mmCIF file of C-alpha atoms in Angstrom:
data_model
loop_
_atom_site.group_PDB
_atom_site.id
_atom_site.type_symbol
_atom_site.label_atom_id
_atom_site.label_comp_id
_atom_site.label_asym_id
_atom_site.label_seq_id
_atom_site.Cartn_x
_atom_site.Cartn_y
_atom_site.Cartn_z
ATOM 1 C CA UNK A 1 15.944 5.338 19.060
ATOM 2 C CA UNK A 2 12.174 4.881 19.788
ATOM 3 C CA UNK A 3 12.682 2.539 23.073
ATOM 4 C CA UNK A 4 15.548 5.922 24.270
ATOM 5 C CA UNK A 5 12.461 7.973 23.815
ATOM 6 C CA UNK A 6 9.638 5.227 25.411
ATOM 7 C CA UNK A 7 12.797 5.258 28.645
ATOM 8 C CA UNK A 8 12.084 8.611 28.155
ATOM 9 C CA UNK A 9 8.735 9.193 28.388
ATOM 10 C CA UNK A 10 8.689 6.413 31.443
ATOM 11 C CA UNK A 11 10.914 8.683 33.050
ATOM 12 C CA UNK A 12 8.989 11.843 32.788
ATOM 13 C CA UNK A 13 5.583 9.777 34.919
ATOM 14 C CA UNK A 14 7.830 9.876 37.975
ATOM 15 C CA UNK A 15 7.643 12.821 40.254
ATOM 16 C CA UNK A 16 10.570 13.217 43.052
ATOM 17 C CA UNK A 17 7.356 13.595 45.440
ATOM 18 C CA UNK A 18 6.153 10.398 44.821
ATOM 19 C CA UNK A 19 9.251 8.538 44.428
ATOM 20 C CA UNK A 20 9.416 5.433 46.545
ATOM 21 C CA UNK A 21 13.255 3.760 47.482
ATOM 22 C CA UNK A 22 12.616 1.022 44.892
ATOM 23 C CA UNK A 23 11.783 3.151 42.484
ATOM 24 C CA UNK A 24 14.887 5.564 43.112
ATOM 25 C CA UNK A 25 16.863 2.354 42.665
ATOM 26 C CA UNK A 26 15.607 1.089 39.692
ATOM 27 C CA UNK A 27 15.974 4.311 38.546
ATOM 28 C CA UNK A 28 19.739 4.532 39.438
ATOM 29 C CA UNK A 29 20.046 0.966 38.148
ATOM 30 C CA UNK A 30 18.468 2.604 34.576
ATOM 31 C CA UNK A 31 21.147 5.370 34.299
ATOM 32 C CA UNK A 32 23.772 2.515 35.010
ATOM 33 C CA UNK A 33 22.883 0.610 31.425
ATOM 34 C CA UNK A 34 21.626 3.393 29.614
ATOM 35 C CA UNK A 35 23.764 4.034 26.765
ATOM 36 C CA UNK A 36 23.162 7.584 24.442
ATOM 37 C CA UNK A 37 22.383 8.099 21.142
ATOM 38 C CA UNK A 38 19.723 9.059 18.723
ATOM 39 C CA UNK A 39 16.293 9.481 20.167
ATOM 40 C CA UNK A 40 12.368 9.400 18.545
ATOM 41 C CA UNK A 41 9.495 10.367 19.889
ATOM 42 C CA UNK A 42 8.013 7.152 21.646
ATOM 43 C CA UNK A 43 4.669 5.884 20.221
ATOM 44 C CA UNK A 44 2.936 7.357 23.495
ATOM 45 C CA UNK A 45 4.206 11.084 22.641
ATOM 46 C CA UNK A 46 2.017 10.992 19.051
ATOM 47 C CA UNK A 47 -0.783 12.080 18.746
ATOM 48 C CA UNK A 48 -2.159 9.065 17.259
ATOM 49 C CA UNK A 49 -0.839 5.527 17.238
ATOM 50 C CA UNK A 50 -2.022 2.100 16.629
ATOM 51 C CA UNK A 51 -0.717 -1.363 16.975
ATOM 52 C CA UNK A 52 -2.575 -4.816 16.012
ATOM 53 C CA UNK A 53 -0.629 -8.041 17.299
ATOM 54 C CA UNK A 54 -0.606 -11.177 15.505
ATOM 55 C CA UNK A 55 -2.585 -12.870 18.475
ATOM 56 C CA UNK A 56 -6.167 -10.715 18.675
ATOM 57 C CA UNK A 57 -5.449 -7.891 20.714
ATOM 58 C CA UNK A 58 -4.833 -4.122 19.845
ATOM 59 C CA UNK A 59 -4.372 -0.690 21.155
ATOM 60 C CA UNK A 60 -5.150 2.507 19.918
ATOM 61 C CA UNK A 61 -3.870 6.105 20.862
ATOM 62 C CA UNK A 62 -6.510 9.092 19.669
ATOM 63 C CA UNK A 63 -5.171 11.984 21.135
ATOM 64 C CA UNK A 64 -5.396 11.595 25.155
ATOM 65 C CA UNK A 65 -7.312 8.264 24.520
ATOM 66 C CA UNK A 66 -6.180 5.173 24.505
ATOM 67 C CA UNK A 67 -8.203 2.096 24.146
ATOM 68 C CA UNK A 68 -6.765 -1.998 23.819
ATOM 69 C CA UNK A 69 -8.861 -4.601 22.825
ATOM 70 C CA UNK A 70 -7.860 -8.173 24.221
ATOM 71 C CA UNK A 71 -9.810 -11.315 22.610
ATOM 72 C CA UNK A 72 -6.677 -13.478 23.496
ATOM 73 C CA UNK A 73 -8.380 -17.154 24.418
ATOM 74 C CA UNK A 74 -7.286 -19.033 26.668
ATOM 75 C CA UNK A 75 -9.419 -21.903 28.383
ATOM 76 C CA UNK A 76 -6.639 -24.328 30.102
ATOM 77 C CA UNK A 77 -7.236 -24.480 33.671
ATOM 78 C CA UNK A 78 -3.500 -23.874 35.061
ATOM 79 C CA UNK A 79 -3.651 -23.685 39.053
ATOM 80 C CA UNK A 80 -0.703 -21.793 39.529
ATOM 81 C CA UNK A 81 -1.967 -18.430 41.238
ATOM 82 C CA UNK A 82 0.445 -16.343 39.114
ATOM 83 C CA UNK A 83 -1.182 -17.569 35.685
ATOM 84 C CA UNK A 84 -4.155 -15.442 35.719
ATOM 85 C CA UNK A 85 -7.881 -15.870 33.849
ATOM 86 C CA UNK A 86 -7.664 -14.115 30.534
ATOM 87 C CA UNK A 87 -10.429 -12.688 31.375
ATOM 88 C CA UNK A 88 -10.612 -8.978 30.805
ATOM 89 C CA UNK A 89 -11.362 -7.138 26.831
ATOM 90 C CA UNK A 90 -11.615 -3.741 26.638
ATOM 91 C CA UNK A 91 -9.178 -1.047 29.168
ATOM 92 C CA UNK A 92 -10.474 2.862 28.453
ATOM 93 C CA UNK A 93 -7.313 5.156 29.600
ATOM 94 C CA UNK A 94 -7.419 8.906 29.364
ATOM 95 C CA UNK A 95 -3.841 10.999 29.451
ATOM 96 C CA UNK A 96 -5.317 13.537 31.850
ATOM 97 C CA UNK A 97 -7.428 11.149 33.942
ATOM 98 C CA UNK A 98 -5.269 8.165 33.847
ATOM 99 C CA UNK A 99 -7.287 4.453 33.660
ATOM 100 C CA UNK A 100 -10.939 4.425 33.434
ATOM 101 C CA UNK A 101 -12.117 0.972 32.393
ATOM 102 C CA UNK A 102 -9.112 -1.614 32.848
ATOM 103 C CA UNK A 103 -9.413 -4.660 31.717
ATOM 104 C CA UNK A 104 -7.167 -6.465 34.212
ATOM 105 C CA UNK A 105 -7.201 -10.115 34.731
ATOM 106 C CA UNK A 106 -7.781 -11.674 37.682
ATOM 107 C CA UNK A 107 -8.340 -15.707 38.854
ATOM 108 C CA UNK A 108 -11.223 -17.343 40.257
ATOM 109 C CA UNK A 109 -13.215 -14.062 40.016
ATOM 110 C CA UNK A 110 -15.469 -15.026 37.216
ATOM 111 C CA UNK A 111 -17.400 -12.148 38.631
ATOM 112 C CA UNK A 112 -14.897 -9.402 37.500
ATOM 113 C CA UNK A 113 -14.736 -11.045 33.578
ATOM 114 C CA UNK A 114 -15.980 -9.156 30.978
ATOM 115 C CA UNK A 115 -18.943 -11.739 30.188
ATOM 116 C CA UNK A 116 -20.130 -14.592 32.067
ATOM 117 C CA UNK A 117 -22.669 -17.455 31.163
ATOM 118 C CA UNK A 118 -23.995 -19.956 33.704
ATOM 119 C CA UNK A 119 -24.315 -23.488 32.147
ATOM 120 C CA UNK A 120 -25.569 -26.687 34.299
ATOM 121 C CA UNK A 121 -24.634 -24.734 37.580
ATOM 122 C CA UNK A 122 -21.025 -23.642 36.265
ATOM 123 C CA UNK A 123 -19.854 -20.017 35.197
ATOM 124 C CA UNK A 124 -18.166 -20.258 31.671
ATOM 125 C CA UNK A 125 -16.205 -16.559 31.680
ATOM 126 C CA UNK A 126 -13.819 -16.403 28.868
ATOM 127 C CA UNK A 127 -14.376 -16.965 25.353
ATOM 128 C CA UNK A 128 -14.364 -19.600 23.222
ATOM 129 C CA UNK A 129 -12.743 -18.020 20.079
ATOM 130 C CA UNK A 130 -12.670 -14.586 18.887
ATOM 131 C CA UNK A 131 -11.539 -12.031 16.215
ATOM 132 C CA UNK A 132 -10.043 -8.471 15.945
ATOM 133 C CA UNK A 133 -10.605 -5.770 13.320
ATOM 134 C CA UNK A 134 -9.139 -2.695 13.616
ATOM 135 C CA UNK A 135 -9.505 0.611 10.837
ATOM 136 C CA UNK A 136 -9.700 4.267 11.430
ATOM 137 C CA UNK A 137 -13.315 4.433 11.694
ATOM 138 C CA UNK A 138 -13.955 1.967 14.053
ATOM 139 C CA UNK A 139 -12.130 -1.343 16.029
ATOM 140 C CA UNK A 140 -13.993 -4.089 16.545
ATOM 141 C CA UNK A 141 -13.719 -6.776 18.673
ATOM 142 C CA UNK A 142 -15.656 -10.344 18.377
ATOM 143 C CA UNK A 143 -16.108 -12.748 21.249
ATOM 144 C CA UNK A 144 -17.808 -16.463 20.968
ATOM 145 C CA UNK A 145 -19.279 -18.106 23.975
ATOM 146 C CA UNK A 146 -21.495 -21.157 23.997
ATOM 147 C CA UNK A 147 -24.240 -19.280 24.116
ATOM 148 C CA UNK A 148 -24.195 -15.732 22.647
ATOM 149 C CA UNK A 149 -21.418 -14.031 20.784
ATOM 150 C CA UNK A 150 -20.360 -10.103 21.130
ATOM 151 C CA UNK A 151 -19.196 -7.786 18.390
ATOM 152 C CA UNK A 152 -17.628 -4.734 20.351
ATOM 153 C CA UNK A 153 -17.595 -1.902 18.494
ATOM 154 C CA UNK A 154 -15.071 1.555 19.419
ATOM 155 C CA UNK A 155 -15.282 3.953 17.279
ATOM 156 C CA UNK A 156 -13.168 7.304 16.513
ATOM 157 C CA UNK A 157 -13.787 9.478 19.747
ATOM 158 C CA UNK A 158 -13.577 12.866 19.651
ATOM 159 C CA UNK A 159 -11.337 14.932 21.494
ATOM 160 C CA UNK A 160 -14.112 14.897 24.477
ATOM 161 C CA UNK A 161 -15.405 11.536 24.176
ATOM 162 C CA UNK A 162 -15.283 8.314 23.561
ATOM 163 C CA UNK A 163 -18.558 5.866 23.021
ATOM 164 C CA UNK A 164 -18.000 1.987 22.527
ATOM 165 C CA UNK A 165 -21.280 -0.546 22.734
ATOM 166 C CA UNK A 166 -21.627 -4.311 22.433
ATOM 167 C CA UNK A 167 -23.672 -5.819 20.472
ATOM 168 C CA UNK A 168 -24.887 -9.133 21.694
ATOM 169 C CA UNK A 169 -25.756 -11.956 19.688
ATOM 170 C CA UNK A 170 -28.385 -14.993 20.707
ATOM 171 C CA UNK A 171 -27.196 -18.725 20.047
ATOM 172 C CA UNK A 172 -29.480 -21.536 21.469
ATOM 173 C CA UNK A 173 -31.019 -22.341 24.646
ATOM 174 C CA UNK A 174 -30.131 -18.599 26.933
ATOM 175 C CA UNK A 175 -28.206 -19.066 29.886
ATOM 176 C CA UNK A 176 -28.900 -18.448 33.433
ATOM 177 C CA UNK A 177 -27.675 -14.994 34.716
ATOM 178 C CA UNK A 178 -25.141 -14.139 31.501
ATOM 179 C CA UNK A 179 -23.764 -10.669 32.506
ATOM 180 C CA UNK A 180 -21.357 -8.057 31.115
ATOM 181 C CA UNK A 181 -19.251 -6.379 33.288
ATOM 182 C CA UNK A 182 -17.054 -3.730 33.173
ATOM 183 C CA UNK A 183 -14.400 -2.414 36.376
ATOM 184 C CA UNK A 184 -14.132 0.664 36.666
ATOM 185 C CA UNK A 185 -11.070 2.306 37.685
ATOM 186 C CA UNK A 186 -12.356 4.497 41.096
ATOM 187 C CA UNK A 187 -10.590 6.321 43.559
ATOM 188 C CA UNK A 188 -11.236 5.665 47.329
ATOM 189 C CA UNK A 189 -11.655 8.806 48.937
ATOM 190 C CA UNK A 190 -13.313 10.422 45.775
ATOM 191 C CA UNK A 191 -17.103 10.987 45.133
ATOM 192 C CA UNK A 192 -19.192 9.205 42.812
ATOM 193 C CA UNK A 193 -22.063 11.431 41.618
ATOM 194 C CA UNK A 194 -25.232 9.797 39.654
ATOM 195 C CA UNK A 195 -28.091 10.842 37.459
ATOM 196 C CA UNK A 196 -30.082 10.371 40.456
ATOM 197 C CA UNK A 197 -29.045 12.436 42.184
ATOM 198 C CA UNK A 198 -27.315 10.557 44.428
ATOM 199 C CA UNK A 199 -23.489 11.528 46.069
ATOM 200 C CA UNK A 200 -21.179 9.114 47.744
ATOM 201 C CA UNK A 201 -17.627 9.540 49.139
ATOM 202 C CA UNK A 202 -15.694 6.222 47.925
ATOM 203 C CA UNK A 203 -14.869 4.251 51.453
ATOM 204 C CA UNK A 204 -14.430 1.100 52.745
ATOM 205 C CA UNK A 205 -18.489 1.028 53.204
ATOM 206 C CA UNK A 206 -19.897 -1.195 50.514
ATOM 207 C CA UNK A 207 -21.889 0.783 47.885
ATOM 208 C CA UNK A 208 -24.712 -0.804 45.817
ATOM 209 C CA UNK A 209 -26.459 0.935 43.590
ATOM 210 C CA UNK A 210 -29.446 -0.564 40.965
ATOM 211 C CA UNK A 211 -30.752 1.218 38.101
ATOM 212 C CA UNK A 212 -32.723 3.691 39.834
ATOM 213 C CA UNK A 213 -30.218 4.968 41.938
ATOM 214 C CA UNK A 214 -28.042 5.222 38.741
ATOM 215 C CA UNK A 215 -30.224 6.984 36.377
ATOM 216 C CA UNK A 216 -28.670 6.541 32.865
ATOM 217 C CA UNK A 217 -25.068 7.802 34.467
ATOM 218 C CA UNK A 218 -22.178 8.444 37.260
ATOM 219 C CA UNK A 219 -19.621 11.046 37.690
ATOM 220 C CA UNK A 220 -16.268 10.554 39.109
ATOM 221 C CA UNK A 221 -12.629 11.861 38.905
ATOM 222 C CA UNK A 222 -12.718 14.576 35.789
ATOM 223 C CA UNK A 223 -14.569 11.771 33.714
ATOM 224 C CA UNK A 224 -18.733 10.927 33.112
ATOM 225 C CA UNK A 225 -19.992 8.086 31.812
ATOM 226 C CA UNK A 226 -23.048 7.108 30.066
ATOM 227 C CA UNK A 227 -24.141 3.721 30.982
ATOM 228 C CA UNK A 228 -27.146 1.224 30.104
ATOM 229 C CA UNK A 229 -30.307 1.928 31.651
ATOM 230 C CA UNK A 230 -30.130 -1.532 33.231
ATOM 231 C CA UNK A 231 -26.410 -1.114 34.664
ATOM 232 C CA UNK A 232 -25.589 -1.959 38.695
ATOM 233 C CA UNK A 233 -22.650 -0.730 40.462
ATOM 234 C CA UNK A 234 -20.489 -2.571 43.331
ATOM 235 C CA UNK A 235 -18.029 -1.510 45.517
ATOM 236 C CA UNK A 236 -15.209 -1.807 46.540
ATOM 237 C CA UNK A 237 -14.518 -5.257 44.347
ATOM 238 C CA UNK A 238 -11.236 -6.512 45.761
ATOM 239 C CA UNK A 239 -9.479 -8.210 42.712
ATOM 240 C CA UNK A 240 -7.158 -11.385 43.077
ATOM 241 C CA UNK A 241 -3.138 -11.288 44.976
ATOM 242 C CA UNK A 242 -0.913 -13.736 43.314
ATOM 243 C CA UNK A 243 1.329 -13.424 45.986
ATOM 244 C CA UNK A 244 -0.937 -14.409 48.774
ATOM 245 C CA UNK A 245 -3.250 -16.233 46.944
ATOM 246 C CA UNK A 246 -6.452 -14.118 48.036
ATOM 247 C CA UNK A 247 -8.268 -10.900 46.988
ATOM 248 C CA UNK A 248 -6.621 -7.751 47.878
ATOM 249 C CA UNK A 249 -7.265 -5.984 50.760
ATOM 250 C CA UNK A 250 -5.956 -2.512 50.196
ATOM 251 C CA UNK A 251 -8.494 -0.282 49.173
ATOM 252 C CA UNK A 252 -6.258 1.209 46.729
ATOM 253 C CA UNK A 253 -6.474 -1.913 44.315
ATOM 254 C CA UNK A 254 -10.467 -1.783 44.420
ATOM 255 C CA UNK A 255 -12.731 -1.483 41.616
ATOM 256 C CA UNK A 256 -16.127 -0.402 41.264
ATOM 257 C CA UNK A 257 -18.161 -3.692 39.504
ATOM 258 C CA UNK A 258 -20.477 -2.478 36.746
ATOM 259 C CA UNK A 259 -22.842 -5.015 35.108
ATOM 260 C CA UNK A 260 -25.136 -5.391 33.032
ATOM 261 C CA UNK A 261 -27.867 -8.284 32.651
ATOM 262 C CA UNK A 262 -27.748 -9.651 28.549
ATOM 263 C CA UNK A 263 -31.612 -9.944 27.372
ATOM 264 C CA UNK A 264 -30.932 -13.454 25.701
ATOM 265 C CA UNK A 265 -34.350 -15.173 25.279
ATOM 266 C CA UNK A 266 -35.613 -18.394 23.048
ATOM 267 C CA UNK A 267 -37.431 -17.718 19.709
ATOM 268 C CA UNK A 268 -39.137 -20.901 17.726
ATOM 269 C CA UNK A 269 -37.363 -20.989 14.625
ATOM 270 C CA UNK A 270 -34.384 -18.717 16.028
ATOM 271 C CA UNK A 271 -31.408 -20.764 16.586
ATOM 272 C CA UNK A 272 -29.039 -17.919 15.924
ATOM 273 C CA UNK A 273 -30.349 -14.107 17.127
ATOM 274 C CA UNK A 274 -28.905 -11.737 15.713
ATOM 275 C CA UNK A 275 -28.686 -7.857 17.598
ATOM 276 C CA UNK A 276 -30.755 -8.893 20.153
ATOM 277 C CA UNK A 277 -29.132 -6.538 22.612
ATOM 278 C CA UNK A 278 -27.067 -3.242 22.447
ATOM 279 C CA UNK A 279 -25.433 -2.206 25.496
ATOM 280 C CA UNK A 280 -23.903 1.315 24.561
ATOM 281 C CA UNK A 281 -21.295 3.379 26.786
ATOM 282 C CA UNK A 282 -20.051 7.049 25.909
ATOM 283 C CA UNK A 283 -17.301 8.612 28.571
ATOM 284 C CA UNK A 284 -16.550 12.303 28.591
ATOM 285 C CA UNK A 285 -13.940 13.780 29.904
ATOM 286 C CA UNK A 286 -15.051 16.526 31.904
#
């Protein structure tokens, strides 16, 4: 009964506008094997829904949010160009406003992971080990590198907004250039509005924008976001094709790169560091 109403709720995304002639034959190709009989609201329908796996990952529905948390590890190097990084940790989807953070995977694009560390000249970009803990009040998820672990923290949004923040924890000698990055999910053709005052039509131009042009947050698509005073923004960000091998070049499979520098610095005494940085988020939907 629940997977009659997820077919369901699949079916009511399409729009005869939009229908492409795959689609309208998978679709036929549905109705072939579809068979009747009692139907439940899919998980998607409620209101609120949540779902922890076995492995660390979760997702969580509060009313048109949905957030999933991915800590799955995974550090074999497997050259097959269909077996992607795991990579990506946190995807941000609103009902209204579709994806706003995704946490897609990609290969050999340390650059588009969710945290980074350089150590003697090579990028380390997924994590070591790492744990999930998910309640009502608040999900966490924890993240070991060799360097620094992350506790990040979602809790309940509102019907408005969401906030999230990592907190990032010191371990050692720092790293050169460890980052945090997030993609965000923008729409070519679009405008991205900052605190600064600044207004840009999404293109094929490349867009970079530091701090100042930033100023504490953007605008774009129905949704704002808060971001860290010391956030940058690329784009586009063209993530990898398994098919051929390369980055995309369509513009509609572009991100917009934001990232964040970590603060990690040596204390005497300090091998461990504990909160040394907060990076905090908050999207609204507008």
């Amino acid at each position: 009964p629940q997977g009659r109403g997820y077919a369901e709720f699949l079916a009511s995304q399409f729009y005869a506008d939009k229908l492409t002639i795959d689609a309208l034959g998978r679709l036929a190709q549905d109705a072939l094997y579809y068979q009747e009989g009692p139907t439940i609201p899919a998980p998607q329908r409620q209101p609120r829904y949540h779902r922890q796996l076995e492995v660390p990952a979760g997702i969580r529905k509060t009313g048109p949010w949905v957030v999933a948390l991915s800590g799955i590890v995974d550090t074999q190097a497997i050259n097959s160009r269909f077996y992607l990084d795991r990579q990506g940790n946190l995807s941000v989807f609103h009902e209204k406003l579709g994806m706003i953070v995704t946490g897609a995977n990609s290969k050999r694009q340390p650059e588009l992971a969710t945290f980074s560390e350089k150590l003697m000249g090579q990028v380390v970009h997924m994590p070591l080990s790492s744990r999930i803990q998910m309640s009502d009040a608040k999900d966490r998820l924890s993240l070991s590198y060799n360097t620094f672990w992350v506790d990040l923290e979602v809790p309940e949004p509102s019907q408005k907004e969401l906030p999230f923040h990592f907190v990032i924890n010191g371990r050692g000698t720092p790293p050169e250039d460890p980052q945090l990055n997030l993609q965000l999910v923008l729409k070519a053709g679009e405008p991205l509005e900052t605190g600064a005052g600044r207004r840009i039509v999404l293109g094929t131009e490349r867009v970079e924008l530091a701090p100042a042009d930033i100023g504490g947050w953007i605008r774009h698509h129905g949704w704002m976001m808060k971001v860290d005073p010391a956030a940058r923004i690329q784009w586009p960000v063209y993530p990898h094709n398994p098919y051929g091998d390369t980055p995309e070049t369509n513009l509609e499979f572009a991100v917009g790169r934001l990232t964040v520098p970590l603060q990690l610095k040596s204390r005497r005494g300090h091998y461990v560091r504990p909160n040394e940085q907060v990076i905090r988020f908050c999207v609204t939907a507008e």
